[in-house]
Coordinates of C-alpha atoms and ligand atoms in Angstrom, one line a residue:
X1 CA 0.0 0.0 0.0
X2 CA 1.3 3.5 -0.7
X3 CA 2.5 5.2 2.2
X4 CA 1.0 8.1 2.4
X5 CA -2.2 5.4 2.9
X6 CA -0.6 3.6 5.4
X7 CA 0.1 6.7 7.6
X8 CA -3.9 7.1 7.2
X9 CA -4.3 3.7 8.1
X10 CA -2.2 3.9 11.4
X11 CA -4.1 6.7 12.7
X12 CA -7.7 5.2 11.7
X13 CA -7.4 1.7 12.5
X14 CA -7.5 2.1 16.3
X15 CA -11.3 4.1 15.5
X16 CA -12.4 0.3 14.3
X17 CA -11.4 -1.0 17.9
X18 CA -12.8 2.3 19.6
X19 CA -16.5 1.7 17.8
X20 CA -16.5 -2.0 18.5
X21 CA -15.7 -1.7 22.2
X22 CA -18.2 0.9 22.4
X23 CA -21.2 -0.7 20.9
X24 CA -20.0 -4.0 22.9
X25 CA -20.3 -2.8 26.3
X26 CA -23.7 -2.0 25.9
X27 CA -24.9 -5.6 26.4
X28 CA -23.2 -6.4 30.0
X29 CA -20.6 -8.6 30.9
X30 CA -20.4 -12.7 30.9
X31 CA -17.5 -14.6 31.1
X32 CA -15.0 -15.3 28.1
X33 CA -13.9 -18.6 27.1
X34 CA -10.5 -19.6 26.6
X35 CA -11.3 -21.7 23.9
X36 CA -9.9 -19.4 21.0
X37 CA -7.3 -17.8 22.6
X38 CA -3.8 -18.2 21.9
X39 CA -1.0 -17.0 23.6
X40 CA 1.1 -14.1 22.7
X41 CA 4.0 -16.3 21.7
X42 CA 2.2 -18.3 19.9
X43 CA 1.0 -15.6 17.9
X44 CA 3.7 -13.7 17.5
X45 CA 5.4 -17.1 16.0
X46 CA 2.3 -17.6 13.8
X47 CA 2.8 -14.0 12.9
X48 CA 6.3 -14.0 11.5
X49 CA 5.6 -16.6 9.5
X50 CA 3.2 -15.4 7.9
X51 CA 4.5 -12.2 7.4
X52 CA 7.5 -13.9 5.6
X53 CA 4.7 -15.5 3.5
X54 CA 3.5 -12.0 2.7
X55 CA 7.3 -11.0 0.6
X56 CA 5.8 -12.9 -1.9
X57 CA 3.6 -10.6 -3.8
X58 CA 3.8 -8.2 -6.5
X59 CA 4.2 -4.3 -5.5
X60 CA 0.2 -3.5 -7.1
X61 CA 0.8 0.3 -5.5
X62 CA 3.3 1.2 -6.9
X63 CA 3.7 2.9 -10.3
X64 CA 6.4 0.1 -11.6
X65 CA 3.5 -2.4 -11.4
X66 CA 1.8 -1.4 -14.7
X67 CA -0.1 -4.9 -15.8
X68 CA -3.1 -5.7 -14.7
X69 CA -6.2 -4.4 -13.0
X70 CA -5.5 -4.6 -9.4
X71 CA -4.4 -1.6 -6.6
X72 CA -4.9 -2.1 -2.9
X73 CA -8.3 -0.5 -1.5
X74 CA -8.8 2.9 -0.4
X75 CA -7.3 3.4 3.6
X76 CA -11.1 4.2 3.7
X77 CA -12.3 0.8 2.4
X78 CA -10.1 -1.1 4.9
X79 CA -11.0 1.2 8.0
X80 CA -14.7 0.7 6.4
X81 CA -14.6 -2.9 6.0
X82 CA -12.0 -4.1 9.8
X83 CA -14.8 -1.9 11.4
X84 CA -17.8 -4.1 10.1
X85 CA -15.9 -7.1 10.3
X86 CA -15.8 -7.2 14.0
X87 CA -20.0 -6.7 13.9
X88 CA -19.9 -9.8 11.0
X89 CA -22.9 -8.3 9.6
X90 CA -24.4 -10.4 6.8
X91 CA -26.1 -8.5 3.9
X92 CA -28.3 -12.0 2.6
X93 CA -31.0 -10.1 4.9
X94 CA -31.7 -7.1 6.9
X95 CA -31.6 -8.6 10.0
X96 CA -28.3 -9.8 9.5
X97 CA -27.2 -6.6 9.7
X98 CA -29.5 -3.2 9.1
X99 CA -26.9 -1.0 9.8
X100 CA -24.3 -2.0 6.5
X101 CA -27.9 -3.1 4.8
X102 CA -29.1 0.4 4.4
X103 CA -25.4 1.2 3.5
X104 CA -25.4 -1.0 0.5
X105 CA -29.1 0.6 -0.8
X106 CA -27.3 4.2 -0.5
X107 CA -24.2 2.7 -2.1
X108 CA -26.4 1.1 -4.9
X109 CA -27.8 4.3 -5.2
X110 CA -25.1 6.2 -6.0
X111 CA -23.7 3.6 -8.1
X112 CA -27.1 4.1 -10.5
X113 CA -26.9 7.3 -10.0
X114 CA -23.7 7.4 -11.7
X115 CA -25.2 5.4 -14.5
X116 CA -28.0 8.0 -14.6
X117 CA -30.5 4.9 -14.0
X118 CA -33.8 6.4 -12.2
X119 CA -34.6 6.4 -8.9
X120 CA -36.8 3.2 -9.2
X121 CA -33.8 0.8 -10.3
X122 CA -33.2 -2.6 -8.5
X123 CA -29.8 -3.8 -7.8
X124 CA -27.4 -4.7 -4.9
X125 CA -23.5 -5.4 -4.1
X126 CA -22.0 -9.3 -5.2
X127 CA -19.0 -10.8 -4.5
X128 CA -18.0 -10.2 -7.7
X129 CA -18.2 -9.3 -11.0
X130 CA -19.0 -13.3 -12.8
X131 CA -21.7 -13.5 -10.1
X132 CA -23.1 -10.1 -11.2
X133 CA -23.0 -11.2 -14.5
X134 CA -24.9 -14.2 -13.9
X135 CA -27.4 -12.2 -12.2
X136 CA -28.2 -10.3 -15.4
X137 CA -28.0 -13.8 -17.8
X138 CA -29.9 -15.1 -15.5
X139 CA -32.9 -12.7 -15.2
X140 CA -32.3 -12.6 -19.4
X141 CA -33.1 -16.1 -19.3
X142 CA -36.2 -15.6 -17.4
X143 CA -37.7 -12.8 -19.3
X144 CA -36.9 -14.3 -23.1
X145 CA -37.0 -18.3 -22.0
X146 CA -35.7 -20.2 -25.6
X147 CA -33.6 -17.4 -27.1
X148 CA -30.1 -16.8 -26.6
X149 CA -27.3 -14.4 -25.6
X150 CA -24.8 -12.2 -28.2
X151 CA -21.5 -11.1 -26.9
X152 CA -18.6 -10.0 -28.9
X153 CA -15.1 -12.2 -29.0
X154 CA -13.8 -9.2 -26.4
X155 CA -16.1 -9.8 -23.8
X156 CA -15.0 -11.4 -20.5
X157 CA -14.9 -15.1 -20.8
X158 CA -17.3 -15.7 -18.1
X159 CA -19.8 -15.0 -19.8
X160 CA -19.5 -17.9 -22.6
X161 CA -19.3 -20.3 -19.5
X162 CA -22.4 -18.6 -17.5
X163 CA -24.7 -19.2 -20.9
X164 CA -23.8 -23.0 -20.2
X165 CA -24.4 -22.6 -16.8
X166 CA -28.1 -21.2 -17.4
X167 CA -28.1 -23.8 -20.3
X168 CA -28.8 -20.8 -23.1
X169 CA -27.1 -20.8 -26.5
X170 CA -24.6 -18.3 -26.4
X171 CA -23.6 -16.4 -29.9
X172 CA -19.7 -15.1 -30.4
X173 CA -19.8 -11.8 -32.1
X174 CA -16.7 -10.8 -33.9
X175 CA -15.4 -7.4 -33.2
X176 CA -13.9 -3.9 -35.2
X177 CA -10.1 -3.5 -35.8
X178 CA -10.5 -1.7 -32.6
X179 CA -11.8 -4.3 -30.1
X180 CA -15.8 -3.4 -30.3
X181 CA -18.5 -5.2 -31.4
X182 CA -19.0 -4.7 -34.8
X183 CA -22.4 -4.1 -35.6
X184 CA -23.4 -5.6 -39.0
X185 CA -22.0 -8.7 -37.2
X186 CA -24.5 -8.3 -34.8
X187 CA -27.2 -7.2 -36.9
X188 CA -26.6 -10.6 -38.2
X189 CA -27.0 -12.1 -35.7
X190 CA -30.2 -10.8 -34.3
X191 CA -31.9 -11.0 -37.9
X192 CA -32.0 -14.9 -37.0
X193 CA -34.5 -14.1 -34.0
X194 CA -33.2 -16.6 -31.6
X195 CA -31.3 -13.7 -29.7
X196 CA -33.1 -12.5 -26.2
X197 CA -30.4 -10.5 -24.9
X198 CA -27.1 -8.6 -26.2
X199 CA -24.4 -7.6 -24.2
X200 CA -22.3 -5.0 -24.4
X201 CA -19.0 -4.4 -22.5
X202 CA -18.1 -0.7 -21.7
X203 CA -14.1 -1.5 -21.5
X204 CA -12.8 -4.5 -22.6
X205 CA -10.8 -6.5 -19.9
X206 CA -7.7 -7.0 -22.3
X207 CA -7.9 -4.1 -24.9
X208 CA -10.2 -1.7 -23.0
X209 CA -11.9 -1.1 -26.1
X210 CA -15.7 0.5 -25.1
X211 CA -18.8 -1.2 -27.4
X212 CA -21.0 1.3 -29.1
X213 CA -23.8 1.2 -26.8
X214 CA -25.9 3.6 -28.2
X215 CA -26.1 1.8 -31.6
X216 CA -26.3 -2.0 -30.2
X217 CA -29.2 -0.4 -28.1
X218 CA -30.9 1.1 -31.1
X219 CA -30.1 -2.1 -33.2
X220 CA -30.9 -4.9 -30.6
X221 CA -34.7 -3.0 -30.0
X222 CA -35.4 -2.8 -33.3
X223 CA -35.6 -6.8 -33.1
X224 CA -36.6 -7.2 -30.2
X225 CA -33.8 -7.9 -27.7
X226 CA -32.8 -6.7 -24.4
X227 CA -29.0 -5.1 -23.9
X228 CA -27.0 -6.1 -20.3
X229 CA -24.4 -3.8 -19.9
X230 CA -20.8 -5.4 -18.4
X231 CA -18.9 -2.6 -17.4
X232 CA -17.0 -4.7 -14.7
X233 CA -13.7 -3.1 -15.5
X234 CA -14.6 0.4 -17.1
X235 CA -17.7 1.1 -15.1
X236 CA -16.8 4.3 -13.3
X237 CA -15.7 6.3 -16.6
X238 CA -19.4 6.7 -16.7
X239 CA -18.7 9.9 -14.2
X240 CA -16.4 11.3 -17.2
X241 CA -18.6 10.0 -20.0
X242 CA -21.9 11.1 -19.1
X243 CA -20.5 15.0 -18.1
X244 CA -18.8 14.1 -21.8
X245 CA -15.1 15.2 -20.1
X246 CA -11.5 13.2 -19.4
X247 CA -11.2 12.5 -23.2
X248 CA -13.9 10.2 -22.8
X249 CA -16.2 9.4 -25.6
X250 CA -20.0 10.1 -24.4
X251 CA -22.7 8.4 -26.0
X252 CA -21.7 4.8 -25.0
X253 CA -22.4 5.9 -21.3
X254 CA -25.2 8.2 -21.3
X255 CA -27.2 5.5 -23.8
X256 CA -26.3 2.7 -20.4
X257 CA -29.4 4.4 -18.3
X258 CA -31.5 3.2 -21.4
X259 CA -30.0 -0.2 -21.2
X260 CA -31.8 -3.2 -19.5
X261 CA -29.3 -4.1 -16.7
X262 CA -25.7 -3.4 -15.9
X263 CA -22.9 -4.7 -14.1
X264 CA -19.7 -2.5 -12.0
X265 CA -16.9 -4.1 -9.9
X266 CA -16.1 -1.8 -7.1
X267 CA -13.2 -3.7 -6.3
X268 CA -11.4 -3.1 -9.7
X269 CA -11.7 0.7 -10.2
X270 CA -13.2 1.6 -7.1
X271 CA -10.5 1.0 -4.4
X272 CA -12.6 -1.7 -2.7
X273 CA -10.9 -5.2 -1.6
X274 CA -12.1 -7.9 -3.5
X275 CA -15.1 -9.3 -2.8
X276 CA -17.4 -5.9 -4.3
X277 CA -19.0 -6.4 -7.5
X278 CA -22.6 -5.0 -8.6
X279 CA -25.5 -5.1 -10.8
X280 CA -28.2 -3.3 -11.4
X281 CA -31.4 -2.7 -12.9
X282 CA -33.6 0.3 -14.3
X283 CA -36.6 -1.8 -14.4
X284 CA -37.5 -3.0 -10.8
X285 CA -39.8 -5.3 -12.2
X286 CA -36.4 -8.0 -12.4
X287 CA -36.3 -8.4 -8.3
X288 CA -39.3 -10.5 -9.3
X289 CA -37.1 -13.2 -10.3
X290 CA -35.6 -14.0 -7.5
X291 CA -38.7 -14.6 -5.5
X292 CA -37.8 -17.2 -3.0
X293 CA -39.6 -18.5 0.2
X294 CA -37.0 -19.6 2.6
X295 CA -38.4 -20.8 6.5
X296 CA -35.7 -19.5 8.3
X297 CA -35.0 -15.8 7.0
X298 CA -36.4 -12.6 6.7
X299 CA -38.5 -12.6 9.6
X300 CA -38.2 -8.4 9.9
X301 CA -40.1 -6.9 7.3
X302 CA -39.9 -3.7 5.0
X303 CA -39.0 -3.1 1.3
X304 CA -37.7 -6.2 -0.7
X305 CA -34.7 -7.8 1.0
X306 CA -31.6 -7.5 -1.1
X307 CA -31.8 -11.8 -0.3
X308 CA -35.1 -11.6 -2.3
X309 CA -33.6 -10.3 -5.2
X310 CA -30.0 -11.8 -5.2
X311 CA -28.7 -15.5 -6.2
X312 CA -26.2 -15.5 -3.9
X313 CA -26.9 -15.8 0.4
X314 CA -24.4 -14.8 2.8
X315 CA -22.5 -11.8 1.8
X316 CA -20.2 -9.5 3.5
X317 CA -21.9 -6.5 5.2
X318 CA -18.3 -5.3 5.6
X319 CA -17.7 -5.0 1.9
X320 CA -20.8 -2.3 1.9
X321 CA -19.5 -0.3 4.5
X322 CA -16.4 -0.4 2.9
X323 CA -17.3 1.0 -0.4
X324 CA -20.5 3.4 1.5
X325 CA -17.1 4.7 3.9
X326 CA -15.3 5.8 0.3
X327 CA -17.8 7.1 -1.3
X328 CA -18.3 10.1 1.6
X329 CA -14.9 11.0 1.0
X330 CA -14.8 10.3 -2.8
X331 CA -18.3 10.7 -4.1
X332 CA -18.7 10.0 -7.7
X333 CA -18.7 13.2 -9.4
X334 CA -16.2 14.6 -11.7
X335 CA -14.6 16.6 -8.6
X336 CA -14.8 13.5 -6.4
X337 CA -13.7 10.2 -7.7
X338 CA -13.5 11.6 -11.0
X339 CA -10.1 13.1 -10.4
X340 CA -8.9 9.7 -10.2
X341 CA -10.1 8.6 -13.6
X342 CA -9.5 11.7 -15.3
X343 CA -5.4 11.0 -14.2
X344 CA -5.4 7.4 -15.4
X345 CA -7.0 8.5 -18.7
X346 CA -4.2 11.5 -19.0
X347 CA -1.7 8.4 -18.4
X348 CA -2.8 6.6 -21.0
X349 CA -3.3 8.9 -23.7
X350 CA 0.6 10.4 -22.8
X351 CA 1.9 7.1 -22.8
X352 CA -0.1 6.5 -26.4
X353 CA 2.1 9.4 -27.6
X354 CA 5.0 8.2 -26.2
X355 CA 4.8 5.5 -27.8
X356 CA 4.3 6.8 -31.0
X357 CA 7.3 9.1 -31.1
X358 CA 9.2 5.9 -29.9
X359 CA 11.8 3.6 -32.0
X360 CA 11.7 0.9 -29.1
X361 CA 8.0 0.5 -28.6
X362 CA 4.9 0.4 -31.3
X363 CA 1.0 1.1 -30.1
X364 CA -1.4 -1.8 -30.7
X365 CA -4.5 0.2 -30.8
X366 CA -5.1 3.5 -29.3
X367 CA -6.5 3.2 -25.8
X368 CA -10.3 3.7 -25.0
X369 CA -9.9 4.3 -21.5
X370 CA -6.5 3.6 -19.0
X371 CA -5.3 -0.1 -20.9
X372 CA -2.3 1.0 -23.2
X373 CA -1.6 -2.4 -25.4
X374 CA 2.3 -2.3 -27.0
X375 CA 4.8 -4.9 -28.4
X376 CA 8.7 -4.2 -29.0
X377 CA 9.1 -3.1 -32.7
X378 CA 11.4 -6.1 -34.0
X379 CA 12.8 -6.0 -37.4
X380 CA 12.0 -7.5 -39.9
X381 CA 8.1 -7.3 -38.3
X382 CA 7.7 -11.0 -38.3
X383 CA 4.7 -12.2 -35.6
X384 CA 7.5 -15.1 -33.7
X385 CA 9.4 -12.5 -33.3
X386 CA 7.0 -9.8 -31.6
X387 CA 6.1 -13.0 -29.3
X388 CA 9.4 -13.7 -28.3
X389 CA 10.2 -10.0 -27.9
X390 CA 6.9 -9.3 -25.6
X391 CA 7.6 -12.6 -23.5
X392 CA 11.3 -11.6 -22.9
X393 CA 10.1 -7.8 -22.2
X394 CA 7.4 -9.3 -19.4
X395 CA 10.0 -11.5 -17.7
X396 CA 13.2 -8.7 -17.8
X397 CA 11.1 -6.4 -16.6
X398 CA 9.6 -9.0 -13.3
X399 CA 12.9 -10.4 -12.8
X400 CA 15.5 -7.3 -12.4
X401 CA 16.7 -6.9 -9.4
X402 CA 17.3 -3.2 -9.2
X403 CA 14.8 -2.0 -11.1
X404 CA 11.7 -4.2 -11.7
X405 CA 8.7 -3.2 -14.2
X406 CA 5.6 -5.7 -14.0
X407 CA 3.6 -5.7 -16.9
X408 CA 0.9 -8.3 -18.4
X409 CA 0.8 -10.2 -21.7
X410 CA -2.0 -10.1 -23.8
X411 CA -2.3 -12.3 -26.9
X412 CA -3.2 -11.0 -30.2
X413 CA -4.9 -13.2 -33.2
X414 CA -2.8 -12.7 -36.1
X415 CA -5.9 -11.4 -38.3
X416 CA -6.6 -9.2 -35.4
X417 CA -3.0 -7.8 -35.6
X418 CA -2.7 -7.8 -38.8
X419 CA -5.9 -5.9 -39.6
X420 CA -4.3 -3.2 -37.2
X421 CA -0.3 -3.2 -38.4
X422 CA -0.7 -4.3 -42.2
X423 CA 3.2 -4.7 -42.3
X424 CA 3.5 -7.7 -39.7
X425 CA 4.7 -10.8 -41.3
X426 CA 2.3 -13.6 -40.6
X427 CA 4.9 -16.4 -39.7
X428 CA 2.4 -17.4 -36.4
X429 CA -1.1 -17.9 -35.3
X430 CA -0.8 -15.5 -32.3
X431 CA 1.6 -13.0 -30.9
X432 CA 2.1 -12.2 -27.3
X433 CA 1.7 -7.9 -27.1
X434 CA 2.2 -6.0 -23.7
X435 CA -1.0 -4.7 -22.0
X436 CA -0.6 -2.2 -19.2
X437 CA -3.6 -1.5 -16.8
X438 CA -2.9 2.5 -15.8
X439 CA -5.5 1.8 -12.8
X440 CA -3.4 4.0 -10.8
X441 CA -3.4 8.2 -10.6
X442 CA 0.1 8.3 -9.9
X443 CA 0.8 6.5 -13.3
X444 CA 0.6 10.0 -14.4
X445 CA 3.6 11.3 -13.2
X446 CA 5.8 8.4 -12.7
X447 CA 5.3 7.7 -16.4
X448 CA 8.4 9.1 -17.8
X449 CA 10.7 7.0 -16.0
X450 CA 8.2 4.2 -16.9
X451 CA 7.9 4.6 -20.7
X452 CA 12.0 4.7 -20.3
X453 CA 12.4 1.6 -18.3
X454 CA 9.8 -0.5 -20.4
X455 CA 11.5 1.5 -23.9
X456 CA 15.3 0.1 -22.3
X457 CA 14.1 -3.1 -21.6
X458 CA 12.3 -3.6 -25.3
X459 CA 15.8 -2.4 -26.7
X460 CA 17.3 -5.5 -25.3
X461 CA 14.1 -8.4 -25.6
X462 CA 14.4 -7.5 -29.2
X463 CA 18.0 -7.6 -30.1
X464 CA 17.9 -11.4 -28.1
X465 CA 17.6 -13.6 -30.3
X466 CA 14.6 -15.4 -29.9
X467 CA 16.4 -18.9 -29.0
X468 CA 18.8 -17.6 -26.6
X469 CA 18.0 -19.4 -23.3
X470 CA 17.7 -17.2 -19.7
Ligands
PLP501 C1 -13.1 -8.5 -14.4 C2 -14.2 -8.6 -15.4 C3 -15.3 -9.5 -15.2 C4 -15.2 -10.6 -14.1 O1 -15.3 -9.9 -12.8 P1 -14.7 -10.6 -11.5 O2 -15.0 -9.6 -10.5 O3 -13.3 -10.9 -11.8 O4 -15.5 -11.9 -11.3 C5 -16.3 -9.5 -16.1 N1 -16.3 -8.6 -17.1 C6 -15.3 -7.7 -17.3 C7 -15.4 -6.8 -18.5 C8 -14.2 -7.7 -16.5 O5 -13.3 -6.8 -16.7

């Protein structure tokens, strides 16, 4: 965790202990057992070895760990989520806990909200962002029984295996030469009739390419079909997109309030630990879905129990208050949490121009949002090579000593890559390419040295050749 975070956390931590102790003395004493308790060596032993444990992990806050979509949570979040912990509160159902229950509603709230969906939406918090997805498949099965689901070749692979989950037929889409659905494709598609629902993903997970939504939402009503919204990884750009600022592209997110149902994962963007996804729904009218009648639940009463319209049981009040605790102090606004995407989005585009004035590195596509996707310019341009060259980049970078880089690997169809850099020589199926998630504000800064490092570290991946051995 960055420092400046952990300073926070030392002086907010002890408030967890103080609200705990205070709340427990209410209910009189009794007498402890000794059951649990372990002694103080003991635990300290336990400790240290599992502290050693702990060296082995990847440095996700800092800025020279530029791969994938992962930071540590807000010092918020974690003061949020210890605090609730030591209540246990259970979201299945208010009376597991009301307090972090009426949390996750306001949280919810905000999250439409920032979607622009109307005050009458349905949704709740999930453990994550495949359960949130089934959710939505799911309540597509139930309102168009018999017809299938579109997706595009981009979109997360969870959702190929949910349709066999549900048992629906689930239709591949191919994309654009930037990553997005393309839409005569689709229209294709959907001319056959057997399609109920399309979905649309608002930032690719390895290109973070954003699907038209406006136009699959004009074409998919046209016949008839219902659009689900997976905005797992790119959700929150909808505070940019919808005020149309942060070099963010607006119609895709202002058409998502018009959209059927839609997914966001508070623990990618959103500084929450993992265990915070969402999904939502304008039409309230889906809660109906999930009508259960269990004998030992719900026995308080008023609105619908977020149990009652949620697959999943127990849940982690905590994660609520974790992500209702951030959003007081980072509210999702353009001011608020918007500042944080607007600097990852800076990063990106800088780093796209870097790039392009570079001999070392060449752009794969121009970013949508914070994913920048580059290989090592090799010689010659043939596809083994670029492979090789990315593969020798990703491992440098992880295994200097001095002066580490992590970065993630993407790999690239050779018509996909090939459609973008006509030159390439096609002497493989697929090439390795370098993705780097710029998840982090203080990407924006740190970037010069970055681009250098990663540009020094190309120089050399490319000049090995491709059979030398580490
Ligand atoms: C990450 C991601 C998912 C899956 O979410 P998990 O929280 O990892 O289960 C689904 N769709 C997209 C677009 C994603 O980026």
């Amino acid at each position: 965790m960055d420092l400046h975070d952990l300073h926070d956390l030392r002086a907010w931590l002890p408030g967890a202990l103080e609200v705990a102790e205070r709340w427990g003395g209410r209910f009189g004493p009794y007498e402890s057992h000794g059951a649990h308790r372990a002694g103080p060596e003991a635990f300290t032993e336990a400790f240290e070895r599992f502290a050693k444990r702990m060296d082995d992990n990847y440095p996700f806050f800092h800025p020279r760990y530029a791969g994938q979509m992962v930071k540590p949570p807000h010092p918020a979040a974690v003061t949020g989520y210890l605090t609730a912990m030591l209540f246990n509160p259970n979201n299945h159902a208010a009376e597991g806990g009301p307090a972090t229950t009426e949390m996750e509603r306001e949280a919810v709230a905000s999250l439409a909200e920032m979607f622009g969906l109307a005050a009458s939406h349905v949704g709740h918090l999930t453990t994550s962002g495949t359960m949130a997805n089934l959710e939505a498949l799911y309540v597509a099965r139930e309102l168009h029984p018999g017809r299938g689901i579109a997706y595009s070749s981009e979109c997360h692979y969870t959702h190929e295996r949910m349709c066999h989950v549900l048992g629906m037929a689930g239709h591949r889409v191919p994309v654009d030469v930037r990553g997005r659905i393309d839409l005569d494709a689709l229209e294709g598609v959907l001319r056959g009739g057997r399609i109920g629902t399309v979905v649309v993903t608002t930032g690719t997970t390895g290109l973070g390419a954003v699907d038209p939504v406006h136009e699959v939402l004009a074409l998919a009503r046209r016949y008839g079909a219902r659009v689900h919204v997976d905005a797992a990884y790119g959700g929150f750009y909808a505070i940019l997109g919808r005020a149309g600022t942060g070099g963010v592209h607006a119609e895709p997110w202002r058409a998502i309030a018009d959209c059927d149902s839609v997914v966001v994962d508070p623990h990618k963007q959103g500084l929450q630990p993992y265990g915070c996804g969402a999904v939502l729904f304008p039409d309230p009218r889906a809660g109906r879905h999930f009508a259960h009648d269990s004998p030992y639940t719900y026995f308080t009463d008023s609105d619908l129990h977020l149990g009652e319209i949620s697959l999943e049981c127990s849940r982690a009040g905590a994660a609520a208050a974790a992500l209702w605790l951030t959003l007081q102090l980072l509210p999702l606004t353009v001011a608020g949490f918007g500042q944080i995407l607007a600097a990852n989005r800076r990063a990106a585009l800088n780093w796209a121009q870097l790039i392009d004035g570079s001999g070392e590195l060449e752009l794969y596509q121009r970013p949508d949002l914070d994913i920048v996707t580059y290989f090592p310019a090799v010689a010659g341009g043939r596809l083994s090579a670029i492979d090789g060259a990315s593969g020798r980049l990703l491992r440098d970078g992880m295994t200097a000593q001095d002066d580490p880089v992590f970065l993630s690997v993407l790999r690239a169809d050779a018509d996909a890559f090939q459609r973008r850099h006509p030159r390439v020589v096609r002497d493989a199926e697929t090439a390795r390419i370098i993705r780097s998630v710029l998840i982090k504000p203080e990407h924006e800064h740190y970037l010069p040295v970055l681009h250098g490092r990663v540009s020094e570290l190309a120089a050399r991946a490319r000049s090995t050749p491709a059979t030398a051995t580490p």
